[in-house]
PDB file of C-alpha atoms in Angstrom:
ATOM      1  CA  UNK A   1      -6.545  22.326  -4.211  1.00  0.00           C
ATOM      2  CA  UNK A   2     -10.042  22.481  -4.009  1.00  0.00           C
ATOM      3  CA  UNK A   3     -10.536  21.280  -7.738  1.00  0.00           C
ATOM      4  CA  UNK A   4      -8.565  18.441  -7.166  1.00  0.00           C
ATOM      5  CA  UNK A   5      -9.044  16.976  -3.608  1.00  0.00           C
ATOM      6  CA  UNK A   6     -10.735  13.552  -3.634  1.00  0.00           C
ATOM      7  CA  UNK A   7     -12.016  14.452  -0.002  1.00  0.00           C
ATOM      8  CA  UNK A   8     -14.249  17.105  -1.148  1.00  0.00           C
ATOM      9  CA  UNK A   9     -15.845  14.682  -3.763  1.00  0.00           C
ATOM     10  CA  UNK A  10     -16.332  12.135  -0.921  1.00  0.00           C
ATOM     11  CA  UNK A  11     -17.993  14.987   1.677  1.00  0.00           C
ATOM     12  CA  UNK A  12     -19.449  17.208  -0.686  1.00  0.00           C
ATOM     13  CA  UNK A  13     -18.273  20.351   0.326  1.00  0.00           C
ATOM     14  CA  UNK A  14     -15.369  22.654  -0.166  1.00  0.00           C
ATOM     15  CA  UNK A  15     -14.700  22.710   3.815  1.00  0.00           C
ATOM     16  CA  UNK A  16     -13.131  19.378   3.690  1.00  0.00           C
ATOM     17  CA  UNK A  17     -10.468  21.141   1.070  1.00  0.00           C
ATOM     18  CA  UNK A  18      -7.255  22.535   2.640  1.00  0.00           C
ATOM     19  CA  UNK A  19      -8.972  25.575   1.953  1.00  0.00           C
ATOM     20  CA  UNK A  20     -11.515  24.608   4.646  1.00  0.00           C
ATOM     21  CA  UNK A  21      -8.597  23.386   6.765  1.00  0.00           C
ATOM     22  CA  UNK A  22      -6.587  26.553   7.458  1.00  0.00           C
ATOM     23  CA  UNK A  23      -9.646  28.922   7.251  1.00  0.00           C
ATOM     24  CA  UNK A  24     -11.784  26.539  10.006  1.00  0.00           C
ATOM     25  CA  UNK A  25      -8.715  25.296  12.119  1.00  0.00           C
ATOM     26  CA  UNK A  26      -8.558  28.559  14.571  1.00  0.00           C
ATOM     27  CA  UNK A  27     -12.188  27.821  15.647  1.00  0.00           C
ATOM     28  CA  UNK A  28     -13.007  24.364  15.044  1.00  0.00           C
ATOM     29  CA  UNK A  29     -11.995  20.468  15.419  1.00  0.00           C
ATOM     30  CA  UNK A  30     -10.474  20.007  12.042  1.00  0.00           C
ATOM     31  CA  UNK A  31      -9.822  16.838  12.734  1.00  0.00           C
ATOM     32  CA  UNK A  32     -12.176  14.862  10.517  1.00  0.00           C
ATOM     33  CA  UNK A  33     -10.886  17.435   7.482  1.00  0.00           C
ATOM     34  CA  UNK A  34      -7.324  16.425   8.253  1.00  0.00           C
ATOM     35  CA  UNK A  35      -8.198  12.404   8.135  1.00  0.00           C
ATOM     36  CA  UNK A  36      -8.488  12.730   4.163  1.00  0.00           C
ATOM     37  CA  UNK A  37      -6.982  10.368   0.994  1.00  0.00           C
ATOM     38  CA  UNK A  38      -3.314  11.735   2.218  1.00  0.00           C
ATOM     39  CA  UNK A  39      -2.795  11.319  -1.744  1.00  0.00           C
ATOM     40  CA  UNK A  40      -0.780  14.747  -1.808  1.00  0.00           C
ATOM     41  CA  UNK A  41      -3.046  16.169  -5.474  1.00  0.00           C
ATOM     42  CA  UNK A  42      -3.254  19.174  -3.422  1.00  0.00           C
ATOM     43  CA  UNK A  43       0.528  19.561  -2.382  1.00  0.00           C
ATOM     44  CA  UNK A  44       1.015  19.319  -6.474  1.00  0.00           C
ATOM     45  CA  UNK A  45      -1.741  21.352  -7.460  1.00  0.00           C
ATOM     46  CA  UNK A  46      -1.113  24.337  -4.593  1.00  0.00           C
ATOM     47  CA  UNK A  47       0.727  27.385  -6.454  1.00  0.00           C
ATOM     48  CA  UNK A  48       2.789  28.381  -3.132  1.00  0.00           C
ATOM     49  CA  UNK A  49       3.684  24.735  -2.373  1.00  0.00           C
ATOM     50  CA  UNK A  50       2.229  24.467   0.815  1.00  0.00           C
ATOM     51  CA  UNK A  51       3.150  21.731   2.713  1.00  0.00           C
ATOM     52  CA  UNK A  52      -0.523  21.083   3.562  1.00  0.00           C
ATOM     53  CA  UNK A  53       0.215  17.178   4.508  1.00  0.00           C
ATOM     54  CA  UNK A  54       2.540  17.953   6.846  1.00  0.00           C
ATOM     55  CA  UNK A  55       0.117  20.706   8.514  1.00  0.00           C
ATOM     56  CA  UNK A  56      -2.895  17.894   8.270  1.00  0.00           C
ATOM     57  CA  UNK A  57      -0.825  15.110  10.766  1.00  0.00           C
ATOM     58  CA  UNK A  58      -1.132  16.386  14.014  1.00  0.00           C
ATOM     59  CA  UNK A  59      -4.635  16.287  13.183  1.00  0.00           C
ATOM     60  CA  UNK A  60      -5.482  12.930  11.167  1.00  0.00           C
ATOM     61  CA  UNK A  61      -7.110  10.517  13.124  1.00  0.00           C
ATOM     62  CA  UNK A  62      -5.598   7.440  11.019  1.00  0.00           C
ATOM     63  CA  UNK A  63      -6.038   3.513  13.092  1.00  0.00           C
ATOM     64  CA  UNK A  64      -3.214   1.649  13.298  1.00  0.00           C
ATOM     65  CA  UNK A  65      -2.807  -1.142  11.134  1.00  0.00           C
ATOM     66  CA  UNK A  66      -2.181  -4.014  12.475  1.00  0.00           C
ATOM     67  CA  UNK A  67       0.520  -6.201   9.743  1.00  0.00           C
ATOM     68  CA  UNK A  68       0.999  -9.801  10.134  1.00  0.00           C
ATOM     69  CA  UNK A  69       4.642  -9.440   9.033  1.00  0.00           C
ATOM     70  CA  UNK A  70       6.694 -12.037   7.091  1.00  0.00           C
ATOM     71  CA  UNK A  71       7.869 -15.423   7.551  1.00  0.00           C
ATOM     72  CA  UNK A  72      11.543 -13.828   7.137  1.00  0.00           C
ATOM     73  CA  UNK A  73      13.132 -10.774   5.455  1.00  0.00           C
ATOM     74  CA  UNK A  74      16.159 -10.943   3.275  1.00  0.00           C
ATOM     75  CA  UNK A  75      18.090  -7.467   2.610  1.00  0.00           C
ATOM     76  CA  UNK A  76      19.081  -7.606  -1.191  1.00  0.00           C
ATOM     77  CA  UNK A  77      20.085  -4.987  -4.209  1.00  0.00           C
ATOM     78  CA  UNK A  78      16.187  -5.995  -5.014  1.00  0.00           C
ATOM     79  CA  UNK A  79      13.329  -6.040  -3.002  1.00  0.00           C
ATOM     80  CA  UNK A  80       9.657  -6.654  -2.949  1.00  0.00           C
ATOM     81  CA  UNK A  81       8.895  -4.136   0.118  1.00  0.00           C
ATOM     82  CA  UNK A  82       6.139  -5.017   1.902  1.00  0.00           C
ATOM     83  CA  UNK A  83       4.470  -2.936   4.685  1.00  0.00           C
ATOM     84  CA  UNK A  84       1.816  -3.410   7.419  1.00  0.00           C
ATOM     85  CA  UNK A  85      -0.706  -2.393   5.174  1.00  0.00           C
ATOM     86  CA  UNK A  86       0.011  -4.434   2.379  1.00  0.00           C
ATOM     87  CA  UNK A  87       0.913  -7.167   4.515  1.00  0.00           C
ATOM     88  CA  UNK A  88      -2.370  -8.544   4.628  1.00  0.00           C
ATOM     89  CA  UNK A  89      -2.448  -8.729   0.737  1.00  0.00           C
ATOM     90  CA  UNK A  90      -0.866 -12.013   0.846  1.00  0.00           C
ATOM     91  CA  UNK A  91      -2.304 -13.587  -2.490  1.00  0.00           C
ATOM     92  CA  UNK A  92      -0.859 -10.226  -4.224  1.00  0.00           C
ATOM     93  CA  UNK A  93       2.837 -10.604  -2.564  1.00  0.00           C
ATOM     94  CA  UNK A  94       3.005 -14.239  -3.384  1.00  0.00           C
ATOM     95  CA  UNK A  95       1.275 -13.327  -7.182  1.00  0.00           C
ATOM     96  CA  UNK A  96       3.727 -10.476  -7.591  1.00  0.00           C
ATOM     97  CA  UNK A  97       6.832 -12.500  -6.555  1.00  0.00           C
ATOM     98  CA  UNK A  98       6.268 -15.225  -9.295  1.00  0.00           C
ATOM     99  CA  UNK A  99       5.328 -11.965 -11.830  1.00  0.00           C
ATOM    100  CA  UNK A 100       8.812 -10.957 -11.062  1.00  0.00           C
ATOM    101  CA  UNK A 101      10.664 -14.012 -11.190  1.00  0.00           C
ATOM    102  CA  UNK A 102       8.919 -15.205 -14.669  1.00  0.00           C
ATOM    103  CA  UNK A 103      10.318 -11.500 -15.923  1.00  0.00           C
ATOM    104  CA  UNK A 104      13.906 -12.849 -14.596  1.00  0.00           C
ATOM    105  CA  UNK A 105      14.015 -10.346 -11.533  1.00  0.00           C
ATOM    106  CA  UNK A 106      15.415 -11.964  -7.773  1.00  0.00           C
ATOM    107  CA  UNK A 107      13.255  -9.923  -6.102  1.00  0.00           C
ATOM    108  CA  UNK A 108      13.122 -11.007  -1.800  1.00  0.00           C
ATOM    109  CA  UNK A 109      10.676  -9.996   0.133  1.00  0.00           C
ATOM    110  CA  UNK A 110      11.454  -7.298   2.830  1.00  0.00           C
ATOM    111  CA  UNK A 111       9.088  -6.444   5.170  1.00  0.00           C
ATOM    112  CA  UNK A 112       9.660  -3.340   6.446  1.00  0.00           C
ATOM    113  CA  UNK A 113       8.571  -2.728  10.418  1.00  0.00           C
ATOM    114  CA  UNK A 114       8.205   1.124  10.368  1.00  0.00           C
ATOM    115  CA  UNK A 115       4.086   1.726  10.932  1.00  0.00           C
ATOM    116  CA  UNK A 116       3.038   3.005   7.500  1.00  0.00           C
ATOM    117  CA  UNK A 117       0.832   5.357   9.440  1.00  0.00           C
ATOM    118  CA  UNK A 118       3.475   7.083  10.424  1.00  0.00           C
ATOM    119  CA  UNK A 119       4.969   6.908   6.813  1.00  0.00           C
ATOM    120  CA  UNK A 120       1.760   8.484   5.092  1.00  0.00           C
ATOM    121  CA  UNK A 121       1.401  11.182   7.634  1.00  0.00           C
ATOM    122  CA  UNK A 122       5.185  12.217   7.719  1.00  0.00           C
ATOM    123  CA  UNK A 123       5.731  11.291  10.743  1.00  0.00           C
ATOM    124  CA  UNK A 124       9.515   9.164   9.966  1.00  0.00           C
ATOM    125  CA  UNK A 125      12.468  11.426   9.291  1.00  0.00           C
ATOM    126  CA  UNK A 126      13.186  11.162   5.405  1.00  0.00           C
ATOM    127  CA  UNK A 127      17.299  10.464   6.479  1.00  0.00           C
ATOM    128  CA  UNK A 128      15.456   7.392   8.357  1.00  0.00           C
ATOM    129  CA  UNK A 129      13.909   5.753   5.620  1.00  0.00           C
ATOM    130  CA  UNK A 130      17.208   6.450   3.230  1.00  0.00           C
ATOM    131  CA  UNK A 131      18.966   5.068   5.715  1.00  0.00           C
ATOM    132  CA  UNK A 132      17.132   1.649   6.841  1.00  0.00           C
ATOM    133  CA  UNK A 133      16.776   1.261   2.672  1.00  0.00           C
ATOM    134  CA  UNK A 134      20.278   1.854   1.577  1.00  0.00           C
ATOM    135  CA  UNK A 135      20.487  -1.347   1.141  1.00  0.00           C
ATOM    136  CA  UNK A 136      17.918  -1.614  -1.516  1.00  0.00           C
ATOM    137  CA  UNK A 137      18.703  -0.371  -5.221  1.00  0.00           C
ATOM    138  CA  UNK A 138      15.485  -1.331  -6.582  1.00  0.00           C
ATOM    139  CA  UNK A 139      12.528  -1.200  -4.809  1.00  0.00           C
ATOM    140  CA  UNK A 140       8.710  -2.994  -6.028  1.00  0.00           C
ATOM    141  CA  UNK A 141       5.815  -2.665  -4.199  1.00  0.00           C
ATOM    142  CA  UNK A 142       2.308  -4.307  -4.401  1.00  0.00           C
ATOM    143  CA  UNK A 143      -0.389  -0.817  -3.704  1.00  0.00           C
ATOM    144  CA  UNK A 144       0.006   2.336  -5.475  1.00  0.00           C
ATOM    145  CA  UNK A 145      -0.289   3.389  -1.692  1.00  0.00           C
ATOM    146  CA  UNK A 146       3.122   2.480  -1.006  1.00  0.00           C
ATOM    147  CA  UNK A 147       4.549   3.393  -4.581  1.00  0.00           C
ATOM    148  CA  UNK A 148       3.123   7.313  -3.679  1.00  0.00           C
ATOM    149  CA  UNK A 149       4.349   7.371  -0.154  1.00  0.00           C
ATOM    150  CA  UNK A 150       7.946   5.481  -0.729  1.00  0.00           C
ATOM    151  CA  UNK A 151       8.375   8.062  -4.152  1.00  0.00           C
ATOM    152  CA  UNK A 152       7.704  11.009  -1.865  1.00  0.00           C
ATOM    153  CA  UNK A 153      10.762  10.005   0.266  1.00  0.00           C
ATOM    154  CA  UNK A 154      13.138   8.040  -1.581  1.00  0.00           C
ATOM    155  CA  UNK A 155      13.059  11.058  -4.821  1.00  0.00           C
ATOM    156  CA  UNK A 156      16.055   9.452  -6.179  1.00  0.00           C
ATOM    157  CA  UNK A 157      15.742   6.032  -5.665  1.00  0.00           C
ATOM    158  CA  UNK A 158      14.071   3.396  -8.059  1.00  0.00           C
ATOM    159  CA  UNK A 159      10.510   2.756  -7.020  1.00  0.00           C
ATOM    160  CA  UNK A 160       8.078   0.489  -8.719  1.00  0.00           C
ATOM    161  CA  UNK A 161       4.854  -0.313  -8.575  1.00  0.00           C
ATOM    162  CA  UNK A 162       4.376  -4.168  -9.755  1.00  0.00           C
ATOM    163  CA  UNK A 163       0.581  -3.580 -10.977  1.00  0.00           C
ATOM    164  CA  UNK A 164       1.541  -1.339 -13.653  1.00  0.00           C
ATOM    165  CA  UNK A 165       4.132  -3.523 -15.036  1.00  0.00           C
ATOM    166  CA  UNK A 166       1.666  -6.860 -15.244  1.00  0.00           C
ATOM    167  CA  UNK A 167      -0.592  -4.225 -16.620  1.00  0.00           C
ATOM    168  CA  UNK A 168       1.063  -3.988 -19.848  1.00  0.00           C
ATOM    169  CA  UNK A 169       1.567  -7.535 -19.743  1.00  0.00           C
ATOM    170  CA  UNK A 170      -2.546  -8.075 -20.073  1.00  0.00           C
ATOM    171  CA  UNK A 171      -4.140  -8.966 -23.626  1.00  0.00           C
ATOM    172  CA  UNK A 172      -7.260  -7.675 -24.515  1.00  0.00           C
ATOM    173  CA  UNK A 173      -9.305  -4.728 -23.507  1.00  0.00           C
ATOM    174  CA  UNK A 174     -10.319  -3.969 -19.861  1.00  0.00           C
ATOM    175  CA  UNK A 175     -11.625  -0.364 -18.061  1.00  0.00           C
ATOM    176  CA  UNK A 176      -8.711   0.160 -16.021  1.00  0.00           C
ATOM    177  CA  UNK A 177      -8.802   2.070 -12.302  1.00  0.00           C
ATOM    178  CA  UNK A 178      -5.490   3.407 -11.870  1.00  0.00           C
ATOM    179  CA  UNK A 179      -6.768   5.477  -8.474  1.00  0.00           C
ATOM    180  CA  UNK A 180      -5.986   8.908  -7.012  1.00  0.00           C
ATOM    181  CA  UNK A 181      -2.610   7.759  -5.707  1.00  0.00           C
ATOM    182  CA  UNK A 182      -1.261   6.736  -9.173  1.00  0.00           C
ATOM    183  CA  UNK A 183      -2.698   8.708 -11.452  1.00  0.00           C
ATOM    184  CA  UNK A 184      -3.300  12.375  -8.796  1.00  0.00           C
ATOM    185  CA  UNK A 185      -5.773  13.949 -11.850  1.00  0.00           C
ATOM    186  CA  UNK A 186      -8.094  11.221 -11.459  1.00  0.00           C
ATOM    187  CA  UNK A 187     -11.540  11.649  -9.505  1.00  0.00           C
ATOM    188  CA  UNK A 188     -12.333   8.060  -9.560  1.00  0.00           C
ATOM    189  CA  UNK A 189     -11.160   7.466  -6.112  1.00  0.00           C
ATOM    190  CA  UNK A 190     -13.053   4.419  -4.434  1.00  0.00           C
ATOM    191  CA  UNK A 191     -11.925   5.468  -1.122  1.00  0.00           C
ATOM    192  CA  UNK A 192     -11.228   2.284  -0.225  1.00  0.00           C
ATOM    193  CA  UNK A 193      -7.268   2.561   1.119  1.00  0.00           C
ATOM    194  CA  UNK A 194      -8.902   6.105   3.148  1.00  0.00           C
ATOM    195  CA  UNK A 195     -11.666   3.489   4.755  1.00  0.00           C
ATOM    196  CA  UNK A 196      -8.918   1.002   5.750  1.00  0.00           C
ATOM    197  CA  UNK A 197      -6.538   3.849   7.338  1.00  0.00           C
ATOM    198  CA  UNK A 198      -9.581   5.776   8.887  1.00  0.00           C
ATOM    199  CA  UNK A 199     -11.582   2.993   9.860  1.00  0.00           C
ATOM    200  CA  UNK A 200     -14.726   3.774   8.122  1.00  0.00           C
ATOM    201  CA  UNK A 201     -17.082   2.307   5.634  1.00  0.00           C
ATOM    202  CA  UNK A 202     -17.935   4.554   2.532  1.00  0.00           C
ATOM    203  CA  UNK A 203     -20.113   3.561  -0.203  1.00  0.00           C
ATOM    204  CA  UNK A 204     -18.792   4.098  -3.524  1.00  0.00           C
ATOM    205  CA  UNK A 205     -19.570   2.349  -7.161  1.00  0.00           C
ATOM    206  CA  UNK A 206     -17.231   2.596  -9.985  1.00  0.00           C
ATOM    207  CA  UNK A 207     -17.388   0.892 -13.022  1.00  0.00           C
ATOM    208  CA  UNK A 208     -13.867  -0.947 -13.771  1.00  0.00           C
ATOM    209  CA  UNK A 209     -12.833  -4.310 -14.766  1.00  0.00           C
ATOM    210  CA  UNK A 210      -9.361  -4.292 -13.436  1.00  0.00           C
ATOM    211  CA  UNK A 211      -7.928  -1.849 -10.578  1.00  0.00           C
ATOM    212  CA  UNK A 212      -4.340  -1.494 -10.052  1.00  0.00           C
ATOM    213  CA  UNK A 213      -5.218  -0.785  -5.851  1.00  0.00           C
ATOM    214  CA  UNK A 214      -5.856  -4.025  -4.098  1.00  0.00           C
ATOM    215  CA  UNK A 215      -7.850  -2.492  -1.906  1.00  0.00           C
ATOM    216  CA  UNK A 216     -10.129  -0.829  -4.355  1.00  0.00           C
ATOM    217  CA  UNK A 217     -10.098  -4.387  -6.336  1.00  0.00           C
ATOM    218  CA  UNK A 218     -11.581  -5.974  -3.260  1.00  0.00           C
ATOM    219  CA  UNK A 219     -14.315  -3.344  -2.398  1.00  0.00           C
ATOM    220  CA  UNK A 220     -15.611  -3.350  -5.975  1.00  0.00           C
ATOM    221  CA  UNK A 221     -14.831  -7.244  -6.345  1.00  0.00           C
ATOM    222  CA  UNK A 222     -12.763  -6.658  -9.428  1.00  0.00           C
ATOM    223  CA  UNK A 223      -9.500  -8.044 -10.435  1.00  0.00           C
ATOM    224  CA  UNK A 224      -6.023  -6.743  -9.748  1.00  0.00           C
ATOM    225  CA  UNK A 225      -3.462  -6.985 -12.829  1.00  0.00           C
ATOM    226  CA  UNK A 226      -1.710  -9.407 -11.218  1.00  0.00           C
ATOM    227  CA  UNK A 227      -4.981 -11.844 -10.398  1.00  0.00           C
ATOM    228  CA  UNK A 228      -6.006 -11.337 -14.048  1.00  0.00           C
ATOM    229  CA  UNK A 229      -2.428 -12.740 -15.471  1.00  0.00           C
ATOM    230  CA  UNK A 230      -1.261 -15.324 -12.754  1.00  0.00           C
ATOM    231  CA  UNK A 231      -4.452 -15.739 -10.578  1.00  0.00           C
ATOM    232  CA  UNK A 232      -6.096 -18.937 -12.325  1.00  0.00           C
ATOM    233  CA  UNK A 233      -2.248 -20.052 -12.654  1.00  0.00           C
ATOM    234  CA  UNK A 234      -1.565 -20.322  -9.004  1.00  0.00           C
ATOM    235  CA  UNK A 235      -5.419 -21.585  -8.126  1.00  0.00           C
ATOM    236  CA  UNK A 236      -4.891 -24.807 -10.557  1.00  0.00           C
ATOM    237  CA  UNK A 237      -1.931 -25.757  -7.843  1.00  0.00           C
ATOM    238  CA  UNK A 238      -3.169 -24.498  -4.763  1.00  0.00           C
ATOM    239  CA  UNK A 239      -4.901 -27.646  -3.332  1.00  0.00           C
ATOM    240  CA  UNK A 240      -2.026 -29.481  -4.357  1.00  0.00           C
ATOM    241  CA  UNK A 241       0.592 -27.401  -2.525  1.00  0.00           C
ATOM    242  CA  UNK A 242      -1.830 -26.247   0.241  1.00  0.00           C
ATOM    243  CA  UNK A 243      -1.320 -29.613   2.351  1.00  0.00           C
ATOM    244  CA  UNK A 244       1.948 -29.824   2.062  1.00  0.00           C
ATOM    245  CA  UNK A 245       2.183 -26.448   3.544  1.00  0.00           C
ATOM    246  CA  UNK A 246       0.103 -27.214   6.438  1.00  0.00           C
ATOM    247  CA  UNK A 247       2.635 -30.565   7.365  1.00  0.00           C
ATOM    248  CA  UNK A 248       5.690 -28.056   7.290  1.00  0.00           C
ATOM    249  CA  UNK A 249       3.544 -25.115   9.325  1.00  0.00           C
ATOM    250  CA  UNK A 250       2.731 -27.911  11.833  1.00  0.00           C
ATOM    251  CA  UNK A 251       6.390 -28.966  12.143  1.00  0.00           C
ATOM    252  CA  UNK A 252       7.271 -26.059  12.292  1.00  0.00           C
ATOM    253  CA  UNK A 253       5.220 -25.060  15.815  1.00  0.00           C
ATOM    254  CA  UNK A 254       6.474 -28.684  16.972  1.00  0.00           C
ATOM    255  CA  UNK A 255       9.395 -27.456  17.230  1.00  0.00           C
ATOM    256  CA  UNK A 256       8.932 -23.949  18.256  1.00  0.00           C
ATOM    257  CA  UNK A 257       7.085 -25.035  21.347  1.00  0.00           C
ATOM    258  CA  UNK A 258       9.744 -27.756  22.086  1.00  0.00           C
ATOM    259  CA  UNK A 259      12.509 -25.105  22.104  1.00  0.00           C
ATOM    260  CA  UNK A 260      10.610 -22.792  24.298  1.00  0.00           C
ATOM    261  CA  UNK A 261      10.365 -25.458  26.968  1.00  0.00           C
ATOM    262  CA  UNK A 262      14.277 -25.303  27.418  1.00  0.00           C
ATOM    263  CA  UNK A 263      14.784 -22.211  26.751  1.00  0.00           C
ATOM    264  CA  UNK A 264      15.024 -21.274  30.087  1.00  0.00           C
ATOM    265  CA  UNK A 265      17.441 -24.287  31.428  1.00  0.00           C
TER     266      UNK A 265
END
């Protein structure tokens, strides 16, 4: 675990290892050990299966993230599931949504309310999750975040992850960052998803022209494979569409406001 744990890259010492955890955790605060990448390379790598994750969460000192949600969710046999973290992705929903439909796939977008705090640090009942998603045959996300997590519950059910399928869409060649939740033998972690779940600020440089993480795409100001295929697409129409928007979004609170004043008569 030790070999392969991207926390002990990012601290620079084996005690940040679950090695460090169960041999300090008698006598210390093992808290900041326990607030790690949550990527589970250790769980795969540990010879006795451990289940080291699920030791680490009444320790892990994660924020909560706060999701702005959706518009509206729609249950269907195919979903783009969208969580509190990814929530604030927006360009990436709306990017992978057309992806999906120019491939001929309905996806809607679901936005599912469970805290995906409580998702990455086991915290939800695997029967839960089955059961609020039985809905769902085929499930696409936008982060390889939510793609590890959701795969780690739902063993059987399809899961994928919509930046590896424009991936092999893209011409030409790029230096691709796949990141320690996709790819678990990688040490190029950017610990940019740990710094938006932790709430802290690391400084990493990695050279990459295209990330499939989001959030690693927009600490190292690189492109996502979704930007790189449909970004310049959906910019050409934005300014044209963007108004329009704004008349319906202002009708829209009209009205809202209107039907809260009788609401109560």
């Amino acid at each position: 675990c030790v070999e392969v744990c991207p926390h002990v890259r990012l601290k620079g010492g084996v005690g940040f290892s679950p090695l460090g955890f169960y041999a300090l955790r008698p006598f210390y605060d093992v808290s900041e050990i326990a607030t790690c990448n949550y990527c589970g390379a250790c769980e795969t790598a540990c010879p006795i299966n451990l289940p080291i994750l699920r030791d680490f969460a009444p320790f892990a000192t994660f924020v909560e993230v706060k999701g702005s949600g959706l518009g509206g969710s729609e249950k269907s046999e195919i979903i783009l599931l969208v969580t509190d973290v990814s929530s604030s992705l927006e360009e990436e929903v709306k990017l992978a949504l057309v992806f999906l439909k120019s491939r001929g796939i309905d996806a809607k977008p679901y936005y599912y309310p469970k805290s995906f705090k409580d998702l990455l640090i086991r915290r939800v009942e695997e029967n839960a999750i089955r059961g609020d998603l039985a809905f769902a045959k085929r499930i696409y996300v936008v982060t390889p975040e939510e793609y590890r997590v959701l795969k780690s519950y739902l063993k059987d059910r399809e899961v994928v992850l919509v930046q590896e399928l424009a991936l092999n869409d893209l011409k030409g060649a790029y230096k691709i960052h796949r990141g320690c939740y996709y790819d678990l033998r990688t040490d190029n972690c950017s610990y940019a998803f740990l710094d938006r779940m932790s709430g802290g600020k690391t400084e990493r440089k990695l050279d990459f022209d295209v990330s499939l993480c989001p959030f690693t795409a927009n600490k190292l100001n690189i492109a996502t494979p979704l930007r790189l295929l449909l970004g310049s697409k959906l910019t050409k129409y934005q300014e044209k569409i963007s108004p329009i928007i704004e008349i319906y979004r202002d009708l829209i609170k009209k009205y809202k406001e209107e039907l809260e004043w009788y609401e109560g008569l």
